[in-house]
Amino acid sequence: MKTLVIGTGGREHALALALAKDPAVREVHAAPGNPGIGEVATLHDVDPMDGPAVAALAVAVGAELVVVGPEAPLVAGVADAVREAGVACFGPSRAAARLEGSKAFSKEVMAAAGVPTAGSRTCTLPAETAAALDTFGAPYVVKDDALAAGKGVVVTSDRDEALAHAAACERVVVEEFLDGPEFSLFVVCDGQVGRPLLPAQDFKRVFDGGRGPNTGGMGSYAPLTWLPEGTVETVLAQVVEPTLAEMRRRGAPFVGCLYVGLALTAAGPRVIEFNCRFGDPDVQPVLALLTSPLGALLKAAADGDLAGVPEPTFAAGASVSVVMASAGYPAGSSTGDVIVGTETLAGEPDVDVIHAGTACTDAGLVTAGGRVLAVRAVGADVADARAKAYEGVASIGFPGAQWRRDIASEPLGVVEGAASRG
Ligand code: AMP
Ligand code: GLY
């Protein structure tokens, strides 16, 4: 099978690596990709937001499966363009991607499907926002209704800060605060059937101890040994199946990865948000542990045939990813800083470098974004994988590099679950 991965980040690199490992995958192409992806795939200089161009590329390279990675092209309808060209595509249609594209829409679907989630109100006027804040009380949760790459959410006990965030957005969703450790569940969906991968945990705040602003994710690990048995089954029955049914009812079947962000509260798992794609870096450890073929799974989902393939399987042991970000992240980022040391990890059996914001220049490999790369390791357990990942981080350097020292240090995930959000 020939495959084409659309996107440029760590998620796409991890996907390209896992596809390349599938014996049925003969070729991996990517657009536009990054220097890491270029090591396992043929890169094409095509704009991921340009649906007709992506579809034309898919046809030109003879792709039998296109995987659209990021939310922006999905929300813009790039998967629709690929399907219209007659090529199988893993990624929701524009209509289904609204589950991520609009927080208000996803709340509406959750309400209609009876999915357990935080109480919420959509507000446009300052007075509405103020009333909603007082209804739910502190800590306050205010979300920009528009797509904001994981950074449009403010959780604070400072009422003025909550109001100021709302004032800076056109429309916000004000929510009840969900108390408990967070986890991510990626569910591969064909519109009808959902196949869950291993739950993972993502460390969202920029500083150790869950302090500082939210980021796209500073590190991750799987599996979550602390998650009560049966949690995944509960989420499938209470969240995924009703949501897939509701999306079908609305004429927008969800084909792709339904990323369920959850909090494990005292009352059970509650949905924090839906995304319409794999999460990064959370998916990196999940894919490191996947032992069944990824290409066959995603192709079956794209073809509406998931019932015909076996459940995905995973290795024993654990995997940890630690993100190295550039100076100034997440408020900004620093580009052009020379990265040294990645080559020392090449050939290490249990460690790999996942590229996100890197570029190849005459000066060598340089930073080209906020989250620059992640060091991912597998080990016998979380502690072992974590030690190997941090050993890898220590061998890489660039000016201004910043990373968290406490990724996967707390088995209960209490770091992000509690401390960060008071
Ligand atoms: P989101 O973009 O909706 O995932 O929100 C980003 C982060 O804000 C989440 O990962 C949580 O840490 C936090 N958050 C969002 N909604 C809530 C909520 N209702 N209760 C508590 N924390 C939340
Ligand atoms: N790691 C969070 C996200 O991908 O949105």
GROMACS .gro file of C-alpha atoms and ligand atoms in nm:
model
  450
    1MET     CA    1   0.000   0.000   0.000
    2LYS     CA    2   0.116   0.352  -0.082
    3THR     CA    3   0.037   0.610   0.183
    4LEU     CA    4   0.047   0.988   0.203
    5VAL     CA    5   0.065   1.175   0.534
    6ILE     CA    6  -0.042   1.540   0.539
    7GLY     CA    7   0.111   1.769   0.798
    8THR     CA    8   0.437   1.883   0.939
    9GLY     CA    9   0.457   1.810   1.311
   10GLY     CA   10   0.548   1.548   1.567
   11ARG     CA   11   0.217   1.369   1.519
   12GLU     CA   12   0.288   1.326   1.148
   13HIS     CA   13   0.642   1.206   1.218
   14ALA     CA   14   0.516   0.947   1.466
   15LEU     CA   15   0.247   0.839   1.217
   16ALA     CA   16   0.499   0.814   0.931
   17LEU     CA   17   0.731   0.600   1.146
   18ALA     CA   18   0.449   0.365   1.245
   19LEU     CA   19   0.323   0.339   0.885
   20ALA     CA   20   0.677   0.263   0.763
   21LYS     CA   21   0.691  -0.027   1.012
   22ASP     CA   22   0.375  -0.185   0.867
   23PRO     CA   23   0.492  -0.460   0.627
   24ALA     CA   24   0.193  -0.393   0.400
   25VAL     CA   25   0.299  -0.030   0.353
   26ARG     CA   26   0.528  -0.008   0.051
   27GLU     CA   27   0.575   0.367   0.031
   28VAL     CA   28   0.525   0.659   0.267
   29HIS     CA   29   0.490   1.006   0.118
   30ALA     CA   30   0.439   1.324   0.316
   31ALA     CA   31   0.347   1.685   0.247
   32PRO     CA   32   0.507   1.905   0.346
   33GLY     CA   33   0.667   1.694   0.621
   34ASN     CA   34   0.979   1.792   0.813
   35PRO     CA   35   1.343   1.676   0.824
   36GLY     CA   36   1.260   1.382   1.054
   37ILE     CA   37   0.972   1.266   0.835
   38GLY     CA   38   1.205   1.297   0.537
   39GLU     CA   39   1.411   1.011   0.679
   40VAL     CA   40   1.122   0.764   0.635
   41ALA     CA   41   0.909   0.928   0.365
   42THR     CA   42   0.934   1.105   0.030
   43LEU     CA   43   0.854   1.471   0.093
   44HIS     CA   44   0.641   1.687  -0.137
   45ASP     CA   45   0.620   2.062  -0.119
   46VAL     CA   46   0.241   2.090  -0.114
   47ASP     CA   47   0.037   2.320   0.111
   48PRO     CA   48  -0.160   2.102   0.357
   49MET     CA   49  -0.444   2.357   0.355
   50ASP     CA   50  -0.493   2.334  -0.022
   51GLY     CA   51  -0.749   2.055  -0.073
   52PRO     CA   52  -0.728   2.031  -0.454
   53ALA     CA   53  -0.345   2.030  -0.440
   54VAL     CA   54  -0.341   1.756  -0.174
   55ALA     CA   55  -0.591   1.550  -0.376
   56ALA     CA   56  -0.383   1.596  -0.693
   57LEU     CA   57  -0.070   1.485  -0.510
   58ALA     CA   58  -0.250   1.178  -0.375
   59VAL     CA   59  -0.350   1.080  -0.728
   60ALA     CA   60  -0.004   1.160  -0.870
   61VAL     CA   61   0.183   0.937  -0.623
   62GLY     CA   62  -0.081   0.663  -0.648
   63ALA     CA   63  -0.168   0.685  -0.279
   64GLU     CA   64  -0.416   0.424  -0.160
   65LEU     CA   65  -0.451   0.592   0.178
   66VAL     CA   66  -0.417   0.956   0.276
   67VAL     CA   67  -0.386   1.042   0.645
   68VAL     CA   68  -0.459   1.407   0.719
   69GLY     CA   69  -0.286   1.486   1.049
   70PRO     CA   70  -0.369   1.836   1.177
   71GLU     CA   71  -0.704   1.993   1.260
   72ALA     CA   72  -0.675   2.302   1.039
   73PRO     CA   73  -0.686   2.119   0.702
   74LEU     CA   74  -0.955   1.884   0.836
   75VAL     CA   75  -1.174   2.174   0.946
   76ALA     CA   76  -1.108   2.334   0.605
   77GLY     CA   77  -1.236   2.024   0.420
   78VAL     CA   78  -0.912   1.876   0.284
   79ALA     CA   79  -1.032   1.519   0.356
   80ASP     CA   80  -1.345   1.589   0.147
   81ALA     CA   81  -1.128   1.695  -0.147
   82VAL     CA   82  -0.921   1.376  -0.123
   83ARG     CA   83  -1.231   1.153  -0.111
   84GLU     CA   84  -1.385   1.341  -0.403
   85ALA     CA   85  -1.074   1.247  -0.603
   86GLY     CA   86  -1.152   0.881  -0.529
   87VAL     CA   87  -0.873   0.820  -0.277
   88ALA     CA   88  -0.937   0.662   0.065
   89CYS     CA   89  -0.878   0.915   0.341
   90PHE     CA   90  -0.832   0.880   0.715
   91GLY     CA   91  -0.963   1.205   0.859
   92PRO     CA   92  -1.309   1.351   0.913
   93SER     CA   93  -1.500   1.557   0.660
   94ARG     CA   94  -1.531   1.928   0.713
   95ALA     CA   95  -1.876   1.873   0.862
   96ALA     CA   96  -1.753   1.610   1.110
   97ALA     CA   97  -1.437   1.807   1.200
   98ARG     CA   98  -1.664   2.071   1.355
   99LEU     CA   99  -1.646   1.850   1.664
  100GLU     CA  100  -1.310   2.022   1.715
  101GLY     CA  101  -1.359   2.332   1.501
  102SER     CA  102  -1.633   2.471   1.722
  103LYS     CA  103  -1.650   2.416   2.097
  104ALA     CA  104  -2.015   2.525   2.090
  105PHE     CA  105  -2.097   2.260   1.826
  106SER     CA  106  -1.918   1.985   2.018
  107LYS     CA  107  -2.108   2.079   2.334
  108GLU     CA  108  -2.434   2.065   2.137
  109VAL     CA  109  -2.349   1.716   2.006
  110MET     CA  110  -2.251   1.598   2.354
  111ALA     CA  111  -2.578   1.725   2.497
  112ALA     CA  112  -2.781   1.559   2.221
  113ALA     CA  113  -2.589   1.231   2.266
  114GLY     CA  114  -2.610   1.237   2.647
  115VAL     CA  115  -2.230   1.236   2.684
  116PRO     CA  116  -2.103   1.308   3.037
  117THR     CA  117  -1.918   1.642   3.025
  118ALA     CA  118  -1.886   1.973   3.209
  119GLY     CA  119  -2.191   2.198   3.223
  120SER     CA  120  -2.138   2.494   2.992
  121ARG     CA  121  -2.278   2.814   2.843
  122THR     CA  122  -2.190   2.980   2.516
  123CYS     CA  123  -2.152   3.356   2.562
  124THR     CA  124  -2.090   3.654   2.336
  125LEU     CA  125  -2.173   3.952   2.562
  126PRO     CA  126  -1.963   4.048   2.869
  127ALA     CA  127  -2.274   4.038   3.089
  128GLU     CA  128  -2.352   3.683   2.975
  129THR     CA  129  -1.996   3.577   3.050
  130ALA     CA  130  -2.003   3.737   3.395
  131ALA     CA  131  -2.331   3.563   3.477
  132ALA     CA  132  -2.197   3.227   3.358
  133LEU     CA  133  -1.878   3.266   3.565
  134ASP     CA  134  -2.088   3.328   3.873
  135THR     CA  135  -2.315   3.033   3.800
  136PHE     CA  136  -2.030   2.783   3.779
  137GLY     CA  137  -1.798   2.951   4.032
  138ALA     CA  138  -1.417   2.929   4.063
  139PRO     CA  139  -1.194   2.787   3.925
  140TYR     CA  140  -1.323   2.951   3.608
  141VAL     CA  141  -1.291   2.781   3.268
  142VAL     CA  142  -1.322   3.007   2.961
  143LYS     CA  143  -1.269   2.866   2.611
  144ASP     CA  144  -1.239   3.054   2.284
  145ASP     CA  145  -1.507   2.908   2.057
  146ALA     CA  146  -1.270   2.923   1.759
  147LEU     CA  147  -0.986   2.682   1.677
  148ALA     CA  148  -0.690   2.782   1.894
  149ALA     CA  149  -0.438   2.493   1.882
  150GLY     CA  150  -0.493   2.401   2.247
  151LYS     CA  151  -0.406   2.751   2.364
  152GLY     CA  152  -0.749   2.918   2.364
  153VAL     CA  153  -0.843   2.797   2.710
  154VAL     CA  154  -0.794   2.986   3.034
  155VAL     CA  155  -0.844   2.810   3.367
  156THR     CA  156  -0.808   3.053   3.655
  157SER     CA  157  -0.944   3.153   3.992
  158ASP     CA  158  -0.899   3.518   3.898
  159ARG     CA  159  -1.239   3.644   3.779
  160ASP     CA  160  -1.084   3.948   3.604
  161GLU     CA  161  -0.845   3.725   3.409
  162ALA     CA  162  -1.139   3.508   3.303
  163LEU     CA  163  -1.335   3.815   3.189
  164ALA     CA  164  -1.033   3.958   3.006
  165HIS     CA  165  -0.986   3.633   2.810
  166ALA     CA  166  -1.353   3.636   2.712
  167ALA     CA  167  -1.325   4.000   2.601
  168ALA     CA  168  -1.038   3.905   2.370
  169CYS     CA  169  -1.250   3.637   2.197
  170GLU     CA  170  -1.552   3.680   1.974
  171ARG     CA  171  -1.748   3.402   2.139
  172VAL     CA  172  -1.656   3.186   2.436
  173VAL     CA  173  -1.777   2.873   2.610
  174VAL     CA  174  -1.777   2.909   2.990
  175GLU     CA  175  -1.765   2.576   3.170
  176GLU     CA  176  -1.794   2.403   3.500
  177PHE     CA  177  -1.448   2.301   3.631
  178LEU     CA  178  -1.379   1.926   3.613
  179ASP     CA  179  -1.162   1.803   3.897
  180GLY     CA  180  -0.941   1.500   3.842
  181PRO     CA  181  -0.645   1.368   3.645
  182GLU     CA  182  -0.672   1.412   3.270
  183PHE     CA  183  -0.613   1.151   3.004
  184SER     CA  184  -0.644   1.120   2.628
  185LEU     CA  185  -0.818   0.838   2.447
  186PHE     CA  186  -0.765   0.809   2.071
  187VAL     CA  187  -1.041   0.618   1.899
  188VAL     CA  188  -0.999   0.512   1.537
  189CYS     CA  189  -1.346   0.547   1.382
  190ASP     CA  190  -1.505   0.442   1.052
  191GLY     CA  191  -1.827   0.634   1.112
  192GLN     CA  192  -1.996   0.335   1.275
  193VAL     CA  193  -1.736   0.147   1.478
  194GLY     CA  194  -1.470   0.292   1.711
  195ARG     CA  195  -1.149   0.110   1.801
  196PRO     CA  196  -0.971   0.258   2.105
  197LEU     CA  197  -0.593   0.281   2.131
  198LEU     CA  198  -0.410   0.287   2.466
  199PRO     CA  199  -0.506   0.580   2.691
  200ALA     CA  200  -0.220   0.827   2.734
  201GLN     CA  201  -0.144   1.133   2.938
  202ASP     CA  202  -0.024   1.467   2.808
  203PHE     CA  203   0.148   1.732   3.024
  204LYS     CA  204   0.000   2.057   2.901
  205ARG     CA  205   0.152   2.331   3.115
  206VAL     CA  206   0.488   2.470   3.016
  207PHE     CA  207   0.666   2.448   3.354
  208ASP     CA  208   0.740   2.173   3.606
  209GLY     CA  209   0.469   2.101   3.859
  210GLY     CA  210   0.199   2.195   3.610
  211ARG     CA  211   0.274   2.568   3.630
  212GLY     CA  212   0.268   2.839   3.365
  213PRO     CA  213   0.049   2.872   3.058
  214ASN     CA  214  -0.104   2.588   2.858
  215THR     CA  215   0.090   2.457   2.560
  216GLY     CA  216   0.020   2.205   2.288
  217GLY     CA  217   0.181   1.948   2.521
  218MET     CA  218   0.529   1.921   2.677
  219GLY     CA  219   0.547   1.544   2.716
  220SER     CA  220   0.344   1.228   2.742
  221TYR     CA  221   0.341   0.864   2.845
  222ALA     CA  222   0.147   0.541   2.812
  223PRO     CA  223   0.010   0.315   2.944
  224LEU     CA  224  -0.177   0.465   3.240
  225THR     CA  225  -0.146   0.194   3.502
  226TRP     CA  226  -0.348   0.405   3.747
  227LEU     CA  227  -0.660   0.415   3.530
  228PRO     CA  228  -0.931   0.195   3.686
  229GLU     CA  229  -1.007  -0.121   3.494
  230GLY     CA  230  -1.302  -0.081   3.261
  231THR     CA  231  -1.252   0.292   3.206
  232VAL     CA  232  -1.195   0.254   2.831
  233GLU     CA  233  -1.509   0.040   2.799
  234THR     CA  234  -1.705   0.302   2.993
  235VAL     CA  235  -1.582   0.579   2.763
  236LEU     CA  236  -1.668   0.373   2.455
  237ALA     CA  237  -2.020   0.307   2.578
  238GLN     CA  238  -2.096   0.648   2.731
  239VAL     CA  239  -1.906   0.876   2.494
  240VAL     CA  240  -1.784   0.725   2.168
  241GLU     CA  241  -2.080   0.515   2.057
  242PRO     CA  242  -2.344   0.782   2.129
  243THR     CA  243  -2.129   1.049   1.962
  244LEU     CA  244  -2.076   0.839   1.648
  245ALA     CA  245  -2.450   0.772   1.635
  246GLU     CA  246  -2.535   1.140   1.680
  247MET     CA  247  -2.290   1.241   1.404
  248ARG     CA  248  -2.448   0.984   1.169
  249ARG     CA  249  -2.791   1.118   1.257
  250ARG     CA  250  -2.671   1.465   1.158
  251GLY     CA  251  -2.548   1.333   0.823
  252ALA     CA  252  -2.184   1.389   0.920
  253PRO     CA  253  -2.042   1.044   1.003
  254PHE     CA  254  -1.710   1.070   1.182
  255VAL     CA  255  -1.429   0.889   0.997
  256GLY     CA  256  -1.090   0.946   1.152
  257CYS     CA  257  -0.944   0.975   1.499
  258LEU     CA  258  -1.188   1.090   1.763
  259TYR     CA  259  -0.957   1.228   2.031
  260VAL     CA  260  -1.145   1.226   2.357
  261GLY     CA  261  -0.984   1.445   2.624
  262LEU     CA  262  -1.119   1.338   2.963
  263ALA     CA  263  -1.093   1.409   3.332
  264LEU     CA  264  -1.133   1.119   3.571
  265THR     CA  265  -1.359   1.285   3.829
  266ALA     CA  266  -1.504   1.139   4.146
  267ALA     CA  267  -1.822   1.074   3.946
  268GLY     CA  268  -1.635   0.892   3.667
  269PRO     CA  269  -1.484   0.998   3.336
  270ARG     CA  270  -1.609   1.332   3.199
  271VAL     CA  271  -1.527   1.472   2.855
  272ILE     CA  272  -1.315   1.789   2.859
  273GLU     CA  273  -1.304   1.821   2.483
  274PHE     CA  274  -1.322   1.646   2.150
  275ASN     CA  275  -1.056   1.682   1.886
  276CYS     CA  276  -1.083   1.547   1.534
  277ARG     CA  277  -0.728   1.408   1.504
  278PHE     CA  278  -0.453   1.235   1.697
  279GLY     CA  279  -0.302   1.445   1.977
  280ASP     CA  280   0.060   1.534   1.991
  281PRO     CA  281   0.272   1.445   2.183
  282ASP     CA  282   0.018   1.212   2.349
  283VAL     CA  283  -0.003   0.980   2.049
  284GLN     CA  284   0.374   0.931   2.030
  285PRO     CA  285   0.406   0.676   2.314
  286VAL     CA  286   0.085   0.506   2.199
  287LEU     CA  287   0.227   0.447   1.851
  288ALA     CA  288   0.562   0.337   1.997
  289LEU     CA  289   0.381   0.054   2.176
  290LEU     CA  290   0.147  -0.043   1.889
  291THR     CA  291   0.234  -0.392   1.765
  292SER     CA  292  -0.046  -0.440   1.509
  293PRO     CA  293  -0.016  -0.277   1.167
  294LEU     CA  294  -0.120   0.090   1.159
  295GLY     CA  295  -0.172   0.110   0.782
  296ALA     CA  296  -0.429  -0.170   0.779
  297LEU     CA  297  -0.616  -0.015   1.072
  298LEU     CA  298  -0.640   0.334   0.922
  299LYS     CA  299  -0.724   0.198   0.576
  300ALA     CA  300  -1.007  -0.012   0.721
  301ALA     CA  301  -1.140   0.297   0.901
  302ALA     CA  302  -1.120   0.503   0.581
  303ASP     CA  303  -1.306   0.225   0.394
  304GLY     CA  304  -1.580   0.190   0.658
  305ASP     CA  305  -1.462  -0.161   0.732
  306LEU     CA  306  -1.330  -0.153   1.089
  307ALA     CA  307  -1.553  -0.439   1.199
  308GLY     CA  308  -1.343  -0.657   0.967
  309VAL     CA  309  -1.005  -0.595   1.132
  310PRO     CA  310  -0.889  -0.721   1.470
  311GLU     CA  311  -0.854  -0.489   1.769
  312PRO     CA  312  -0.517  -0.311   1.776
  313THR     CA  313  -0.255  -0.472   2.001
  314PHE     CA  314   0.019  -0.318   2.215
  315ALA     CA  315   0.353  -0.425   2.358
  316ALA     CA  316   0.395  -0.474   2.731
  317GLY     CA  317   0.611  -0.207   2.891
  318ALA     CA  318   0.578   0.167   2.856
  319SER     CA  319   0.680   0.465   2.647
  320VAL     CA  320   0.757   0.826   2.738
  321SER     CA  321   0.805   1.134   2.517
  322VAL     CA  322   0.974   1.451   2.643
  323VAL     CA  323   0.930   1.765   2.432
  324MET     CA  324   1.213   2.013   2.384
  325ALA     CA  325   1.077   2.360   2.301
  326SER     CA  326   1.251   2.668   2.169
  327ALA     CA  327   1.317   2.988   2.364
  328GLY     CA  328   1.004   3.192   2.429
  329TYR     CA  329   0.753   2.908   2.388
  330PRO     CA  330   0.452   2.916   2.427
  331ALA     CA  331   0.411   3.295   2.395
  332GLY     CA  332   0.640   3.287   2.090
  333SER     CA  333   0.918   3.074   1.951
  334SER     CA  334   1.274   3.112   1.837
  335THR     CA  335   1.380   2.993   1.493
  336GLY     CA  336   1.719   2.925   1.342
  337ASP     CA  337   1.886   2.798   1.662
  338VAL     CA  338   2.128   2.521   1.568
  339ILE     CA  339   2.036   2.178   1.710
  340VAL     CA  340   2.320   1.942   1.797
  341GLY     CA  341   2.325   1.583   1.917
  342THR     CA  342   2.027   1.420   1.744
  343GLU     CA  343   2.262   1.200   1.541
  344THR     CA  344   2.399   1.046   1.861
  345LEU     CA  345   2.060   0.880   1.913
  346ALA     CA  346   2.035   0.733   1.562
  347GLY     CA  347   2.045   0.356   1.584
  348GLU     CA  348   1.950   0.347   1.953
  349PRO     CA  349   1.701   0.061   1.971
  350ASP     CA  350   1.472   0.206   2.238
  351VAL     CA  351   1.497   0.580   2.171
  352ASP     CA  352   1.400   0.798   1.878
  353VAL     CA  353   1.378   1.167   1.804
  354ILE     CA  354   1.041   1.290   1.682
  355HIS     CA  355   1.073   1.611   1.484
  356ALA     CA  356   0.807   1.883   1.516
  357GLY     CA  357   0.950   2.229   1.448
  358THR     CA  358   1.285   2.164   1.281
  359ALA     CA  359   1.435   2.268   0.949
  360CYS     CA  360   1.745   2.175   0.750
  361THR     CA  361   1.959   2.471   0.650
  362ASP     CA  362   2.320   2.533   0.548
  363ALA     CA  363   2.392   2.564   0.920
  364GLY     CA  364   2.254   2.212   0.973
  365LEU     CA  365   1.943   2.120   1.166
  366VAL     CA  366   1.782   2.428   1.326
  367THR     CA  367   1.473   2.516   1.528
  368ALA     CA  368   1.170   2.618   1.322
  369GLY     CA  369   0.888   2.638   1.574
  370GLY     CA  370   0.779   2.636   1.937
  371ARG     CA  371   0.783   2.267   2.007
  372VAL     CA  372   1.102   2.164   1.828
  373LEU     CA  373   1.130   1.790   1.885
  374ALA     CA  374   1.054   1.516   2.132
  375VAL     CA  375   1.274   1.237   2.258
  376ARG     CA  376   1.065   0.922   2.276
  377ALA     CA  377   1.172   0.605   2.451
  378VAL     CA  378   1.030   0.263   2.527
  379GLY     CA  379   1.117   0.065   2.837
  380ALA     CA  380   1.011  -0.212   3.070
  381ASP     CA  381   0.793   0.032   3.266
  382VAL     CA  382   0.729   0.407   3.285
  383ALA     CA  383   1.033   0.470   3.508
  384ASP     CA  384   1.263   0.285   3.267
  385ALA     CA  385   1.124   0.458   2.957
  386ARG     CA  386   1.142   0.792   3.135
  387ALA     CA  387   1.508   0.744   3.229
  388LYS     CA  388   1.594   0.659   2.868
  389ALA     CA  389   1.401   0.957   2.732
  390TYR     CA  390   1.576   1.201   2.966
  391GLU     CA  391   1.913   1.046   2.882
  392GLY     CA  392   1.832   1.123   2.518
  393VAL     CA  393   1.729   1.480   2.603
  394ALA     CA  394   2.065   1.530   2.778
  395SER     CA  395   2.250   1.444   2.457
  396ILE     CA  396   2.064   1.707   2.248
  397GLY     CA  397   2.119   2.080   2.270
  398PHE     CA  398   2.022   2.411   2.113
  399PRO     CA  399   2.035   2.770   2.242
  400GLY     CA  400   1.737   2.848   2.465
  401ALA     CA  401   1.613   2.486   2.476
  402GLN     CA  402   1.349   2.431   2.744
  403TRP     CA  403   1.187   2.112   2.864
  404ARG     CA  404   1.004   1.985   3.168
  405ARG     CA  405   1.193   1.771   3.415
  406ASP     CA  406   0.886   1.600   3.558
  407ILE     CA  407   0.723   1.430   3.258
  408ALA     CA  408   0.574   1.097   3.372
  409SER     CA  409   0.727   1.133   3.718
  410GLU     CA  410   0.392   1.098   3.891
  411PRO     CA  411   0.211   0.774   3.816
  412LEU     CA  412  -0.120   0.925   3.919
  413GLY     CA  413  -0.082   1.220   3.690
  414VAL     CA  414  -0.149   1.441   3.988
  415VAL     CA  415   0.098   1.696   3.852
  416GLU     CA  416  -0.135   1.822   3.582
  417GLY     CA  417  -0.451   1.690   3.737
  418ALA     CA  418  -0.454   1.912   4.038
  419ALA     CA  419  -0.168   2.152   4.099
  420SER     CA  420  -0.196   2.334   3.770
  421ARG     CA  421  -0.556   2.419   3.776
  422GLY     CA  422  -0.640   2.577   4.109
  423AMP     P1  423  -0.906   2.212   2.590
  423AMP     O1  424  -0.844   2.293   2.480
  423AMP     O2  425  -1.054   2.218   2.594
  423AMP     O3  426  -0.848   2.075   2.597
  423AMP     O4  427  -0.852   2.272   2.726
  423AMP     C1  428  -0.715   2.280   2.755
  423AMP     C2  429  -0.690   2.242   2.898
  423AMP     O5  430  -0.766   2.324   2.986
  423AMP     C3  431  -0.736   2.101   2.931
  423AMP     O6  432  -0.643   2.006   2.898
  423AMP     C4  433  -0.756   2.112   3.080
  423AMP     O7  434  -0.632   2.105   3.148
  423AMP     C5  435  -0.811   2.249   3.097
  423AMP     N1  436  -0.958   2.242   3.097
  423AMP     C6  437  -1.040   2.261   2.990
  423AMP     N2  438  -1.169   2.247   3.027
  423AMP     C7  439  -1.170   2.220   3.158
  423AMP     C8  440  -1.275   2.197   3.254
  423AMP     N3  441  -1.403   2.202   3.221
  423AMP     N4  442  -1.238   2.169   3.380
  423AMP     C9  443  -1.108   2.167   3.415
  423AMP     N5  444  -1.005   2.189   3.332
  423AMP    C10  445  -1.035   2.216   3.203
  424GLY     N1  446  -0.154   1.729   2.304
  424GLY     C1  447  -0.271   1.804   2.289
  424GLY     C2  448  -0.320   1.818   2.153
  424GLY     O1  449  -0.270   1.758   2.060
  424GLY     O2  450  -0.415   1.892   2.136
   0.00000   0.00000   0.00000
